[in-house]
Amino acid sequence: MQLFKYLQSQGIGTRKECLWLIENGCIAINGVLYSNPHSTVQPEEVKSLEVNGESLAVVPMPYFYILLNKPAGYETSHKPQQYPSIFSLFPDHMRRLPMQAVGRLDADTTGVLLITNDGGFNHRQTSPKHKVPKLYRVTLKHDADETLCTTLKNGVLLHDDNESVAAADAVLESPRILLLTITEGKYHQVKRMVAAAGNRVEQLHRSKFGNQTTENLPEGGWKFIVM
Ligand code: URA
């Protein structure tokens, strides 16, 4: 692949900007400086990328999958209204690449959020047909007992929804901590389900999406994952 095209695909700049960077000796790949504008690279062999001596994250091609440990106070949107966008947590060159979150987390929700440029993957993960389990750690406003779990597992009717929705699993870790697994991703689903069951969500953390967890990832931290 032409080096300038590769750099474009990494979000480094336009064709003209990338050619300029190469010709001016600003680009090093795997520690080797490239100054010939006709240079080529094998994308799968690129392990490190430096622009003007600054090391940049190498974005896998053609598809990439990111696991973000979303902090509170960020909106899952490219056009946030009130808080900064989750995309502001990524380096500049990556923010120029087209990418979408796999479903949404509310601004005050923390935990596992997947981000990708693979539309097919995104659809499969979010479609209710595929029943991908999502595990939430819910801090409740009021003490709860087993009745809450039974109600959620039997199904509750959400306000403005005709169908009842049931938890795939619901376990109380303590009277105020509920571990809730759902397989859909309706708008404010956990908060609405808990409200419909007579309690209230004080804090919400997604501990797991499919097999992905935030283990060893600090809040606001992210990594590329292989799917
Ligand atoms: N359910 C909610 O209510 N909020 C979230 O952020 C995710 C699931």
mmCIF file of C-alpha atoms and ligand atoms in Angstrom:
data_model
loop_
_atom_site.group_PDB
_atom_site.id
_atom_site.type_symbol
_atom_site.label_atom_id
_atom_site.label_comp_id
_atom_site.label_asym_id
_atom_site.label_seq_id
_atom_site.Cartn_x
_atom_site.Cartn_y
_atom_site.Cartn_z
ATOM 1 C CA MET A 1 0.000 0.000 0.000
ATOM 2 C CA GLN A 2 1.259 3.516 -0.784
ATOM 3 C CA LEU A 3 2.656 5.086 2.395
ATOM 4 C CA PHE A 4 0.707 8.320 1.961
ATOM 5 C CA LYS A 5 -2.531 6.343 1.594
ATOM 6 C CA TYR A 6 -1.701 4.392 4.714
ATOM 7 C CA LEU A 7 -1.099 7.643 6.614
ATOM 8 C CA GLN A 8 -4.420 8.985 5.350
ATOM 9 C CA SER A 9 -6.148 5.831 6.558
ATOM 10 C CA GLN A 10 -4.619 6.482 10.014
ATOM 11 C CA GLY A 11 -6.224 9.936 10.127
ATOM 12 C CA ILE A 12 -2.843 11.720 9.838
ATOM 13 C CA GLY A 13 -4.038 14.202 7.213
ATOM 14 C CA THR A 14 -5.101 14.805 3.634
ATOM 15 C CA ARG A 15 -3.227 13.272 0.678
ATOM 16 C CA LYS A 16 -1.300 16.520 0.238
ATOM 17 C CA GLU A 17 -0.443 16.818 3.925
ATOM 18 C CA CYS A 18 0.712 13.193 4.137
ATOM 19 C CA LEU A 19 2.938 13.568 1.051
ATOM 20 C CA TRP A 20 4.428 16.739 2.554
ATOM 21 C CA LEU A 21 5.158 14.942 5.859
ATOM 22 C CA ILE A 22 6.922 12.100 4.008
ATOM 23 C CA GLU A 23 8.969 14.386 1.775
ATOM 24 C CA ASN A 24 10.072 16.419 4.791
ATOM 25 C CA GLY A 25 11.297 13.381 6.728
ATOM 26 C CA CYS A 26 8.613 13.595 9.412
ATOM 27 C CA ILE A 27 7.433 9.973 9.220
ATOM 28 C CA ALA A 28 9.029 6.957 10.894
ATOM 29 C CA ILE A 29 7.525 3.485 10.745
ATOM 30 C CA ASN A 30 8.887 0.696 12.932
ATOM 31 C CA GLY A 31 11.710 3.104 13.790
ATOM 32 C CA VAL A 32 12.703 3.703 10.143
ATOM 33 C CA LEU A 33 12.488 7.173 8.604
ATOM 34 C CA TYR A 34 10.716 7.343 5.207
ATOM 35 C CA SER A 35 11.325 10.299 2.896
ATOM 36 C CA ASN A 36 10.461 8.907 -0.522
ATOM 37 C CA PRO A 37 6.863 9.871 -1.470
ATOM 38 C CA HIS A 38 6.579 6.651 -3.506
ATOM 39 C CA SER A 39 7.321 4.437 -0.479
ATOM 40 C CA THR A 40 4.967 1.575 0.260
ATOM 41 C CA VAL A 41 4.104 -0.274 3.504
ATOM 42 C CA GLN A 42 2.382 -3.510 4.493
ATOM 43 C CA PRO A 43 -0.280 -2.273 6.957
ATOM 44 C CA GLU A 44 -0.205 -5.538 8.967
ATOM 45 C CA GLU A 45 3.547 -5.107 9.528
ATOM 46 C CA VAL A 46 3.297 -1.627 11.038
ATOM 47 C CA LYS A 47 4.004 -1.881 14.775
ATOM 48 C CA SER A 48 4.943 1.731 15.500
ATOM 49 C CA LEU A 49 4.227 5.043 13.837
ATOM 50 C CA GLU A 50 5.916 8.360 14.612
ATOM 51 C CA VAL A 51 5.043 11.745 13.202
ATOM 52 C CA ASN A 52 7.615 14.469 13.959
ATOM 53 C CA GLY A 53 9.071 12.215 16.638
ATOM 54 C CA GLU A 54 5.692 11.781 18.352
ATOM 55 C CA SER A 55 4.572 8.195 18.723
ATOM 56 C CA LEU A 56 0.948 7.655 17.620
ATOM 57 C CA ALA A 57 -1.423 4.745 18.221
ATOM 58 C CA VAL A 58 -1.435 2.446 15.170
ATOM 59 C CA VAL A 59 -5.055 1.865 14.159
ATOM 60 C CA PRO A 60 -5.688 -1.697 12.867
ATOM 61 C CA MET A 61 -7.017 -1.899 9.281
ATOM 62 C CA PRO A 62 -9.461 -2.193 7.695
ATOM 63 C CA TYR A 63 -11.595 -2.666 10.817
ATOM 64 C CA PHE A 64 -10.825 -1.666 14.360
ATOM 65 C CA TYR A 65 -12.555 -2.419 17.632
ATOM 66 C CA ILE A 66 -11.982 -0.348 20.752
ATOM 67 C CA LEU A 67 -12.919 -1.116 24.326
ATOM 68 C CA LEU A 68 -13.367 2.083 26.339
ATOM 69 C CA ASN A 69 -13.898 2.234 30.080
ATOM 70 C CA LYS A 70 -16.293 5.153 29.857
ATOM 71 C CA PRO A 71 -16.025 7.706 32.636
ATOM 72 C CA ALA A 72 -19.050 9.623 33.944
ATOM 73 C CA GLY A 73 -19.639 13.061 32.442
ATOM 74 C CA TYR A 74 -19.182 12.145 28.755
ATOM 75 C CA GLU A 75 -21.863 11.817 26.074
ATOM 76 C CA THR A 76 -21.970 8.888 23.658
ATOM 77 C CA SER A 77 -22.342 11.187 20.677
ATOM 78 C CA HIS A 78 -20.355 12.932 17.956
ATOM 79 C CA LYS A 79 -22.495 16.005 18.631
ATOM 80 C CA PRO A 80 -22.746 16.281 22.404
ATOM 81 C CA GLN A 81 -25.218 18.752 23.930
ATOM 82 C CA GLN A 82 -24.101 19.145 27.508
ATOM 83 C CA TYR A 83 -20.932 17.193 28.257
ATOM 84 C CA PRO A 84 -17.805 16.424 26.223
ATOM 85 C CA SER A 85 -18.014 13.628 23.678
ATOM 86 C CA ILE A 86 -16.546 10.190 24.452
ATOM 87 C CA PHE A 87 -14.631 10.633 21.166
ATOM 88 C CA SER A 88 -12.660 13.480 22.785
ATOM 89 C CA LEU A 89 -10.937 10.765 24.847
ATOM 90 C CA PHE A 90 -9.042 9.599 21.727
ATOM 91 C CA PRO A 91 -5.951 11.142 20.099
ATOM 92 C CA ASP A 92 -6.531 13.717 17.348
ATOM 93 C CA HIS A 93 -5.593 11.463 14.421
ATOM 94 C CA MET A 94 -8.109 8.810 15.547
ATOM 95 C CA ARG A 95 -10.867 11.378 15.969
ATOM 96 C CA ARG A 96 -10.647 12.094 12.249
ATOM 97 C CA LEU A 97 -11.576 8.479 11.428
ATOM 98 C CA PRO A 98 -15.198 7.450 10.975
ATOM 99 C CA MET A 99 -16.228 5.431 14.023
ATOM 100 C CA GLN A 100 -19.373 4.749 15.998
ATOM 101 C CA ALA A 101 -20.180 3.556 19.489
ATOM 102 C CA VAL A 102 -21.863 0.152 19.737
ATOM 103 C CA GLY A 103 -25.051 1.292 21.462
ATOM 104 C CA ARG A 104 -25.035 4.141 23.960
ATOM 105 C CA LEU A 105 -24.318 4.734 27.594
ATOM 106 C CA ASP A 106 -25.940 7.690 29.356
ATOM 107 C CA ALA A 107 -23.652 10.580 30.325
ATOM 108 C CA ASP A 108 -23.698 9.485 33.990
ATOM 109 C CA THR A 109 -23.144 5.762 33.226
ATOM 110 C CA THR A 110 -19.631 4.301 33.431
ATOM 111 C CA GLY A 111 -18.063 1.106 32.101
ATOM 112 C CA VAL A 112 -17.677 -0.974 28.960
ATOM 113 C CA LEU A 113 -18.344 0.832 25.705
ATOM 114 C CA LEU A 114 -17.279 -0.650 22.375
ATOM 115 C CA ILE A 115 -16.393 1.607 19.452
ATOM 116 C CA THR A 116 -15.787 0.482 15.892
ATOM 117 C CA ASN A 117 -15.751 1.378 12.202
ATOM 118 C CA ASP A 118 -17.314 -2.016 11.365
ATOM 119 C CA GLY A 119 -21.004 -1.336 10.707
ATOM 120 C CA GLY A 120 -21.906 -5.042 10.375
ATOM 121 C CA PHE A 121 -20.357 -5.845 13.741
ATOM 122 C CA ASN A 122 -22.124 -2.886 15.299
ATOM 123 C CA HIS A 123 -25.467 -4.075 13.975
ATOM 124 C CA ARG A 124 -24.949 -7.660 15.174
ATOM 125 C CA GLN A 125 -23.993 -6.510 18.667
ATOM 126 C CA THR A 126 -26.940 -4.165 19.092
ATOM 127 C CA SER A 127 -29.736 -6.050 17.355
ATOM 128 C CA PRO A 128 -32.089 -7.630 19.951
ATOM 129 C CA LYS A 129 -32.201 -10.709 17.680
ATOM 130 C CA HIS A 130 -28.603 -11.554 18.628
ATOM 131 C CA LYS A 131 -29.261 -11.308 22.380
ATOM 132 C CA VAL A 132 -25.792 -10.102 23.371
ATOM 133 C CA PRO A 133 -25.756 -10.049 27.208
ATOM 134 C CA LYS A 134 -24.887 -6.807 28.973
ATOM 135 C CA LEU A 135 -24.150 -6.915 32.689
ATOM 136 C CA TYR A 136 -24.821 -3.809 34.776
ATOM 137 C CA ARG A 137 -23.856 -3.089 38.347
ATOM 138 C CA VAL A 138 -26.702 -0.966 39.630
ATOM 139 C CA THR A 139 -26.559 1.092 42.809
ATOM 140 C CA LEU A 140 -30.127 1.367 44.078
ATOM 141 C CA LYS A 141 -31.725 4.271 45.927
ATOM 142 C CA HIS A 142 -33.762 2.006 48.232
ATOM 143 C CA ASP A 143 -32.926 -1.292 49.910
ATOM 144 C CA ALA A 144 -34.206 -4.197 47.863
ATOM 145 C CA ASP A 145 -34.899 -7.870 48.426
ATOM 146 C CA GLU A 146 -35.457 -10.904 46.193
ATOM 147 C CA THR A 147 -38.859 -9.519 45.108
ATOM 148 C CA LEU A 148 -37.059 -6.952 42.940
ATOM 149 C CA CYS A 149 -35.061 -9.683 41.160
ATOM 150 C CA THR A 150 -38.146 -11.810 40.595
ATOM 151 C CA THR A 151 -40.095 -8.835 39.227
ATOM 152 C CA LEU A 152 -37.284 -7.915 36.826
ATOM 153 C CA LYS A 153 -36.836 -11.510 35.636
ATOM 154 C CA ASN A 154 -40.577 -11.959 35.107
ATOM 155 C CA GLY A 155 -40.694 -8.774 33.050
ATOM 156 C CA VAL A 156 -41.862 -5.207 33.564
ATOM 157 C CA LEU A 157 -43.842 -2.898 31.324
ATOM 158 C CA LEU A 158 -41.819 0.172 30.424
ATOM 159 C CA HIS A 159 -43.551 3.503 30.274
ATOM 160 C CA ASP A 160 -44.533 4.287 26.638
ATOM 161 C CA ASP A 161 -43.784 0.698 25.575
ATOM 162 C CA ASN A 162 -46.447 -1.911 24.865
ATOM 163 C CA GLU A 163 -44.258 -4.946 25.385
ATOM 164 C CA SER A 164 -42.914 -6.090 28.687
ATOM 165 C CA VAL A 165 -39.170 -6.547 28.963
ATOM 166 C CA ALA A 166 -37.514 -9.122 31.190
ATOM 167 C CA ALA A 167 -34.018 -9.292 32.648
ATOM 168 C CA ALA A 168 -31.933 -12.267 31.525
ATOM 169 C CA ASP A 169 -30.648 -12.378 35.094
ATOM 170 C CA ALA A 170 -30.935 -10.306 38.274
ATOM 171 C CA VAL A 171 -28.964 -10.953 41.455
ATOM 172 C CA LEU A 172 -28.657 -8.845 44.605
ATOM 173 C CA GLU A 173 -25.074 -8.516 45.784
ATOM 174 C CA SER A 174 -26.277 -6.483 48.767
ATOM 175 C CA PRO A 175 -29.569 -4.645 49.513
ATOM 176 C CA ARG A 176 -28.413 -1.641 47.427
ATOM 177 C CA ILE A 177 -26.333 -3.386 44.742
ATOM 178 C CA LEU A 178 -28.109 -5.188 41.926
ATOM 179 C CA LEU A 179 -26.307 -7.152 39.191
ATOM 180 C CA LEU A 180 -28.612 -7.008 36.209
ATOM 181 C CA THR A 181 -28.156 -8.734 32.848
ATOM 182 C CA ILE A 182 -30.193 -7.640 29.834
ATOM 183 C CA THR A 183 -29.986 -8.639 26.184
ATOM 184 C CA GLU A 184 -31.637 -5.609 24.578
ATOM 185 C CA GLY A 185 -30.455 -2.012 24.493
ATOM 186 C CA LYS A 186 -33.567 0.130 24.743
ATOM 187 C CA TYR A 187 -33.372 3.816 25.634
ATOM 188 C CA HIS A 188 -32.516 4.211 29.350
ATOM 189 C CA GLN A 189 -33.493 0.549 29.685
ATOM 190 C CA VAL A 190 -31.944 -0.231 33.066
ATOM 191 C CA LYS A 191 -33.169 2.969 34.709
ATOM 192 C CA ARG A 192 -36.660 2.447 33.309
ATOM 193 C CA MET A 193 -36.803 -1.228 34.287
ATOM 194 C CA VAL A 194 -35.681 -0.508 37.843
ATOM 195 C CA ALA A 195 -38.186 2.379 38.096
ATOM 196 C CA ALA A 196 -40.971 0.151 36.749
ATOM 197 C CA ALA A 197 -40.082 -2.379 39.461
ATOM 198 C CA GLY A 198 -40.519 0.314 42.147
ATOM 199 C CA ASN A 199 -36.926 1.327 42.926
ATOM 200 C CA ARG A 200 -34.487 3.878 41.471
ATOM 201 C CA VAL A 201 -31.013 3.833 39.944
ATOM 202 C CA GLU A 202 -28.501 5.990 41.823
ATOM 203 C CA GLN A 203 -25.429 4.876 39.869
ATOM 204 C CA LEU A 204 -24.932 2.674 36.852
ATOM 205 C CA HIS A 205 -21.842 0.831 35.682
ATOM 206 C CA ARG A 206 -21.670 -1.604 32.748
ATOM 207 C CA SER A 207 -19.255 -4.307 33.860
ATOM 208 C CA LYS A 208 -19.576 -6.510 30.806
ATOM 209 C CA PHE A 209 -20.659 -6.351 27.167
ATOM 210 C CA GLY A 210 -20.651 -9.854 25.674
ATOM 211 C CA ASN A 211 -17.273 -11.159 26.900
ATOM 212 C CA GLN A 212 -15.645 -7.767 27.211
ATOM 213 C CA THR A 213 -14.908 -6.311 30.638
ATOM 214 C CA THR A 214 -13.098 -3.227 31.951
ATOM 215 C CA GLU A 215 -10.630 -5.375 33.893
ATOM 216 C CA ASN A 216 -7.181 -3.699 34.098
ATOM 217 C CA LEU A 217 -8.475 -0.626 32.278
ATOM 218 C CA PRO A 218 -8.649 2.623 34.289
ATOM 219 C CA GLU A 219 -11.664 4.919 33.894
ATOM 220 C CA GLY A 220 -11.199 6.852 30.657
ATOM 221 C CA GLY A 221 -8.702 4.219 29.450
ATOM 222 C CA TRP A 222 -9.139 2.372 26.163
ATOM 223 C CA LYS A 223 -7.461 -0.336 24.083
ATOM 224 C CA PHE A 224 -7.824 -2.001 20.711
ATOM 225 C CA ILE A 225 -9.376 -5.454 20.965
ATOM 226 C CA VAL A 226 -9.577 -8.326 18.484
ATOM 227 C CA MET A 227 -13.108 -9.454 17.604
HETATM 228 N N1 URA B 1 -29.608 1.597 30.696
HETATM 229 C C1 URA B 1 -29.687 2.866 31.153
HETATM 230 O O1 URA B 1 -30.689 3.244 31.729
HETATM 231 N N2 URA B 1 -28.651 3.695 30.936
HETATM 232 C C2 URA B 1 -27.510 3.312 30.335
HETATM 233 O O2 URA B 1 -26.567 4.110 30.194
HETATM 234 C C3 URA B 1 -27.426 1.992 29.870
HETATM 235 C C4 URA B 1 -28.497 1.155 30.062
#
